[in-house]
Amino acid sequence: MESVRTCVGCRARASRSSLLRVVAIDSALIPDERAAIPGRGAWVHPTLECAETAIRRRAFVRALRVSGSPDAQTLIDHLQRNG
């Protein structure tokens, strides 16, 4: 049975393989496609809609326990290229 995670954007539960793990490195949100980067991770559907909702709701800040507002440009660029 595959692991189930909750998308920080839409709050829907989904299988781990259908979500994208995001980590914060130097206050930047970095997509972790292989889910191998050490540290806290937040899970989001690989869509701009869910990512933008999570950014607007400050869900990444809470889930990753970072202070301030993280730079989401790397994540947005990744989703635009691959979405």
CSV table of N, CA and C in Angstrom, one decimal:
chain,number,residue,atom,x,y,z
A,1,MET,N,0.8,-1.2,0.0
A,1,MET,CA,0.0,0.0,0.0
A,1,MET,C,0.9,1.2,0.0
A,2,GLU,N,0.6,2.2,-0.9
A,2,GLU,CA,1.4,3.4,-1.0
A,2,GLU,C,1.0,4.4,0.1
A,3,SER,N,2.0,5.2,0.4
A,3,SER,CA,1.8,6.3,1.4
A,3,SER,C,0.9,7.3,0.9
A,4,VAL,N,0.1,7.9,1.8
A,4,VAL,CA,-0.8,9.0,1.5
A,4,VAL,C,-0.3,10.3,2.2
A,5,ARG,N,-0.3,11.4,1.4
A,5,ARG,CA,0.1,12.7,1.9
A,5,ARG,C,-1.1,13.7,1.7
A,6,THR,N,-1.0,14.8,2.3
A,6,THR,CA,-2.0,15.9,2.1
A,6,THR,C,-1.3,17.0,1.4
A,7,CYS,N,-2.0,17.5,0.3
A,7,CYS,CA,-1.5,18.7,-0.4
A,7,CYS,C,-1.7,19.9,0.4
A,8,VAL,N,-0.6,20.7,0.6
A,8,VAL,CA,-0.7,21.9,1.4
A,8,VAL,C,-1.5,23.0,0.7
A,9,GLY,N,-1.8,22.9,-0.6
A,9,GLY,CA,-2.5,23.8,-1.3
A,9,GLY,C,-4.0,23.6,-1.2
A,10,CYS,N,-4.5,22.5,-1.7
A,10,CYS,CA,-5.9,22.2,-1.7
A,10,CYS,C,-6.4,21.4,-0.6
A,11,ARG,N,-5.5,20.9,0.2
A,11,ARG,CA,-5.8,20.1,1.4
A,11,ARG,C,-6.4,18.7,1.1
A,12,ALA,N,-6.3,18.3,-0.1
A,12,ALA,CA,-6.8,17.0,-0.5
A,12,ALA,C,-5.7,15.9,-0.3
A,13,ARG,N,-6.2,14.7,0.1
A,13,ARG,CA,-5.3,13.6,0.4
A,13,ARG,C,-5.0,12.9,-1.0
A,14,ALA,N,-3.8,12.5,-1.2
A,14,ALA,CA,-3.4,11.9,-2.4
A,14,ALA,C,-2.2,11.0,-2.2
A,15,SER,N,-2.0,10.1,-3.1
A,15,SER,CA,-0.8,9.2,-3.0
A,15,SER,C,0.5,10.0,-3.1
A,16,ARG,N,1.5,9.5,-2.5
A,16,ARG,CA,2.8,10.2,-2.5
A,16,ARG,C,3.3,10.4,-3.9
A,17,SER,N,3.1,9.4,-4.8
A,17,SER,CA,3.6,9.5,-6.1
A,17,SER,C,2.9,10.5,-7.0
A,18,SER,N,1.7,11.0,-6.6
A,18,SER,CA,1.0,12.0,-7.4
A,18,SER,C,1.3,13.4,-6.9
A,19,LEU,N,2.1,13.6,-5.8
A,19,LEU,CA,2.4,14.9,-5.2
A,19,LEU,C,3.8,15.2,-5.4
A,20,LEU,N,4.2,16.5,-5.4
A,20,LEU,CA,5.5,17.0,-5.5
A,20,LEU,C,6.0,17.4,-4.1
A,21,ARG,N,7.2,16.9,-3.7
A,21,ARG,CA,7.7,17.4,-2.4
A,21,ARG,C,8.5,18.7,-2.6
A,22,VAL,N,8.3,19.6,-1.7
A,22,VAL,CA,9.0,20.9,-1.7
A,22,VAL,C,9.7,21.1,-0.4
A,23,VAL,N,11.0,21.5,-0.5
A,23,VAL,CA,11.8,21.8,0.6
A,23,VAL,C,12.2,23.3,0.6
A,24,ALA,N,12.6,23.8,1.7
A,24,ALA,CA,13.1,25.2,1.8
A,24,ALA,C,14.6,25.1,2.0
A,25,ILE,N,15.3,25.7,1.1
A,25,ILE,CA,16.8,25.8,1.2
A,25,ILE,C,17.2,27.3,1.0
A,26,ASP,N,17.8,27.9,2.1
A,26,ASP,CA,18.2,29.3,2.1
A,26,ASP,C,17.0,30.2,1.7
A,27,SER,N,15.9,29.9,2.3
A,27,SER,CA,14.6,30.7,2.2
A,27,SER,C,14.1,30.7,0.7
A,28,ALA,N,14.4,29.6,0.0
A,28,ALA,CA,13.8,29.4,-1.3
A,28,ALA,C,13.1,28.1,-1.4
A,29,LEU,N,11.9,28.1,-2.0
A,29,LEU,CA,11.2,26.8,-2.2
A,29,LEU,C,11.7,26.0,-3.3
A,30,ILE,N,12.3,24.8,-3.1
A,30,ILE,CA,12.9,24.0,-4.1
A,30,ILE,C,12.1,22.8,-4.3
A,31,PRO,N,11.7,22.4,-5.6
A,31,PRO,CA,11.0,21.2,-5.8
A,31,PRO,C,12.0,20.0,-5.6
A,32,ASP,N,11.5,19.0,-5.0
A,32,ASP,CA,12.3,17.8,-4.7
A,32,ASP,C,11.6,16.6,-5.4
A,33,GLU,N,11.9,16.5,-6.7
A,33,GLU,CA,11.2,15.4,-7.5
A,33,GLU,C,11.4,14.0,-7.0
A,34,ARG,N,12.7,13.7,-6.6
A,34,ARG,CA,13.0,12.4,-6.1
A,34,ARG,C,12.7,12.2,-4.6
A,35,ALA,N,12.2,13.2,-3.9
A,35,ALA,CA,12.0,13.1,-2.5
A,35,ALA,C,13.2,12.6,-1.7
A,36,ALA,N,14.4,13.1,-2.1
A,36,ALA,CA,15.6,12.7,-1.5
A,36,ALA,C,16.4,13.7,-0.7
A,37,ILE,N,16.0,15.0,-0.8
A,37,ILE,CA,16.7,16.0,-0.1
A,37,ILE,C,16.4,15.9,1.4
A,38,PRO,N,17.4,15.9,2.2
A,38,PRO,CA,17.1,15.8,3.7
A,38,PRO,C,16.4,17.1,4.2
A,39,GLY,N,15.7,16.9,5.3
A,39,GLY,CA,15.0,18.0,6.0
A,39,GLY,C,13.5,17.9,5.8
A,40,ARG,N,12.8,18.9,6.4
A,40,ARG,CA,11.4,19.0,6.3
A,40,ARG,C,10.9,19.2,4.9
A,41,GLY,N,9.8,18.5,4.6
A,41,GLY,CA,9.2,18.7,3.2
A,41,GLY,C,7.7,19.0,3.3
A,42,ALA,N,7.2,19.6,2.3
A,42,ALA,CA,5.8,19.9,2.2
A,42,ALA,C,5.4,19.3,0.9
A,43,TRP,N,4.2,18.7,0.8
A,43,TRP,CA,3.7,18.1,-0.4
A,43,TRP,C,2.6,18.9,-1.0
A,44,VAL,N,2.7,19.0,-2.4
A,44,VAL,CA,1.7,19.8,-3.1
A,44,VAL,C,1.5,19.1,-4.4
A,45,HIS,N,0.3,19.2,-5.0
A,45,HIS,CA,0.0,18.7,-6.3
A,45,HIS,C,0.9,19.5,-7.3
A,46,PRO,N,1.4,18.9,-8.3
A,46,PRO,CA,2.3,19.6,-9.2
A,46,PRO,C,1.5,20.5,-10.2
A,47,THR,N,0.7,21.4,-9.7
A,47,THR,CA,0.0,22.3,-10.5
A,47,THR,C,0.2,23.7,-10.0
A,48,LEU,N,0.1,24.7,-10.9
A,48,LEU,CA,0.3,26.1,-10.4
A,48,LEU,C,-0.8,26.5,-9.5
A,49,GLU,N,-2.0,26.0,-9.7
A,49,GLU,CA,-3.2,26.3,-8.9
A,49,GLU,C,-2.9,26.0,-7.4
A,50,CYS,N,-2.5,24.7,-7.2
A,50,CYS,CA,-2.3,24.3,-5.8
A,50,CYS,C,-1.1,25.0,-5.2
A,51,ALA,N,0.0,25.2,-6.0
A,51,ALA,CA,1.2,25.9,-5.4
A,51,ALA,C,0.8,27.4,-5.1
A,52,GLU,N,0.1,28.0,-5.9
A,52,GLU,CA,-0.2,29.4,-5.7
A,52,GLU,C,-1.2,29.6,-4.5
A,53,THR,N,-2.1,28.6,-4.3
A,53,THR,CA,-3.0,28.6,-3.2
A,53,THR,C,-2.2,28.4,-1.9
A,54,ALA,N,-1.2,27.5,-1.9
A,54,ALA,CA,-0.4,27.3,-0.7
A,54,ALA,C,0.5,28.5,-0.4
A,55,ILE,N,1.0,29.2,-1.4
A,55,ILE,CA,1.8,30.4,-1.2
A,55,ILE,C,0.9,31.5,-0.6
A,56,ARG,N,-0.3,31.7,-1.2
A,56,ARG,CA,-1.2,32.7,-0.7
A,56,ARG,C,-1.7,32.4,0.8
A,57,ARG,N,-1.9,31.2,1.1
A,57,ARG,CA,-2.3,30.8,2.5
A,57,ARG,C,-1.2,30.7,3.4
A,58,ARG,N,0.1,30.9,2.9
A,58,ARG,CA,1.3,30.8,3.7
A,58,ARG,C,1.4,29.3,4.3
A,59,ALA,N,0.9,28.4,3.6
A,59,ALA,CA,1.0,27.0,4.0
A,59,ALA,C,2.4,26.4,4.0
A,60,PHE,N,3.2,26.9,3.0
A,60,PHE,CA,4.6,26.4,3.0
A,60,PHE,C,5.4,26.9,4.2
A,61,VAL,N,5.1,28.2,4.7
A,61,VAL,CA,5.8,28.7,5.8
A,61,VAL,C,5.5,27.9,7.1
A,62,ARG,N,4.2,27.5,7.2
A,62,ARG,CA,3.8,26.7,8.4
A,62,ARG,C,4.4,25.3,8.3
A,63,ALA,N,4.2,24.6,7.1
A,63,ALA,CA,4.6,23.2,7.0
A,63,ALA,C,6.1,23.1,7.1
A,64,LEU,N,6.9,24.0,6.5
A,64,LEU,CA,8.3,23.9,6.5
A,64,LEU,C,9.0,24.6,7.7
A,65,ARG,N,8.2,25.3,8.5
A,65,ARG,CA,8.7,26.0,9.7
A,65,ARG,C,9.8,26.9,9.3
A,66,VAL,N,9.6,27.8,8.3
A,66,VAL,CA,10.5,28.8,8.0
A,66,VAL,C,10.0,30.1,8.4
A,67,SER,N,10.9,31.1,8.7
A,67,SER,CA,10.4,32.4,9.1
A,67,SER,C,10.4,33.3,7.9
A,68,GLY,N,9.6,34.3,7.9
A,68,GLY,CA,9.5,35.2,6.8
A,68,GLY,C,8.8,34.7,5.6
A,69,SER,N,9.0,35.3,4.4
A,69,SER,CA,8.3,34.8,3.2
A,69,SER,C,9.3,34.2,2.3
A,70,PRO,N,9.2,32.9,2.1
A,70,PRO,CA,10.2,32.2,1.2
A,70,PRO,C,10.0,32.6,-0.3
A,71,ASP,N,11.1,32.5,-1.0
A,71,ASP,CA,11.1,32.8,-2.4
A,71,ASP,C,10.6,31.6,-3.2
A,72,ALA,N,9.4,31.8,-3.9
A,72,ALA,CA,8.8,30.7,-4.6
A,72,ALA,C,9.1,30.7,-6.0
A,73,GLN,N,9.9,31.5,-6.6
A,73,GLN,CA,10.1,31.6,-8.0
A,73,GLN,C,10.7,30.3,-8.6
A,74,THR,N,11.6,29.7,-7.9
A,74,THR,CA,12.1,28.4,-8.4
A,74,THR,C,11.0,27.4,-8.6
A,75,LEU,N,10.1,27.3,-7.6
A,75,LEU,CA,9.0,26.3,-7.6
A,75,LEU,C,8.1,26.7,-8.8
A,76,ILE,N,7.7,28.0,-8.9
A,76,ILE,CA,6.8,28.4,-10.0
A,76,ILE,C,7.4,28.1,-11.3
A,77,ASP,N,8.7,28.4,-11.5
A,77,ASP,CA,9.3,28.1,-12.8
A,77,ASP,C,9.3,26.7,-13.1
A,78,HIS,N,9.6,25.8,-12.1
A,78,HIS,CA,9.6,24.4,-12.3
A,78,HIS,C,8.2,23.9,-12.8
A,79,LEU,N,7.1,24.4,-12.1
A,79,LEU,CA,5.8,24.0,-12.4
A,79,LEU,C,5.4,24.5,-13.8
A,80,GLN,N,5.8,25.7,-14.2
A,80,GLN,CA,5.5,26.2,-15.5
A,80,GLN,C,6.2,25.4,-16.6
A,81,ARG,N,7.4,24.9,-16.4
A,81,ARG,CA,8.1,24.1,-17.4
A,81,ARG,C,7.5,22.7,-17.5
A,82,ASN,N,7.1,22.1,-16.4
A,82,ASN,CA,6.7,20.7,-16.3
A,82,ASN,C,5.2,20.5,-16.3
A,83,GLY,N,4.5,21.6,-16.2
A,83,GLY,CA,3.0,21.5,-16.0
A,83,GLY,C,2.3,21.7,-17.3
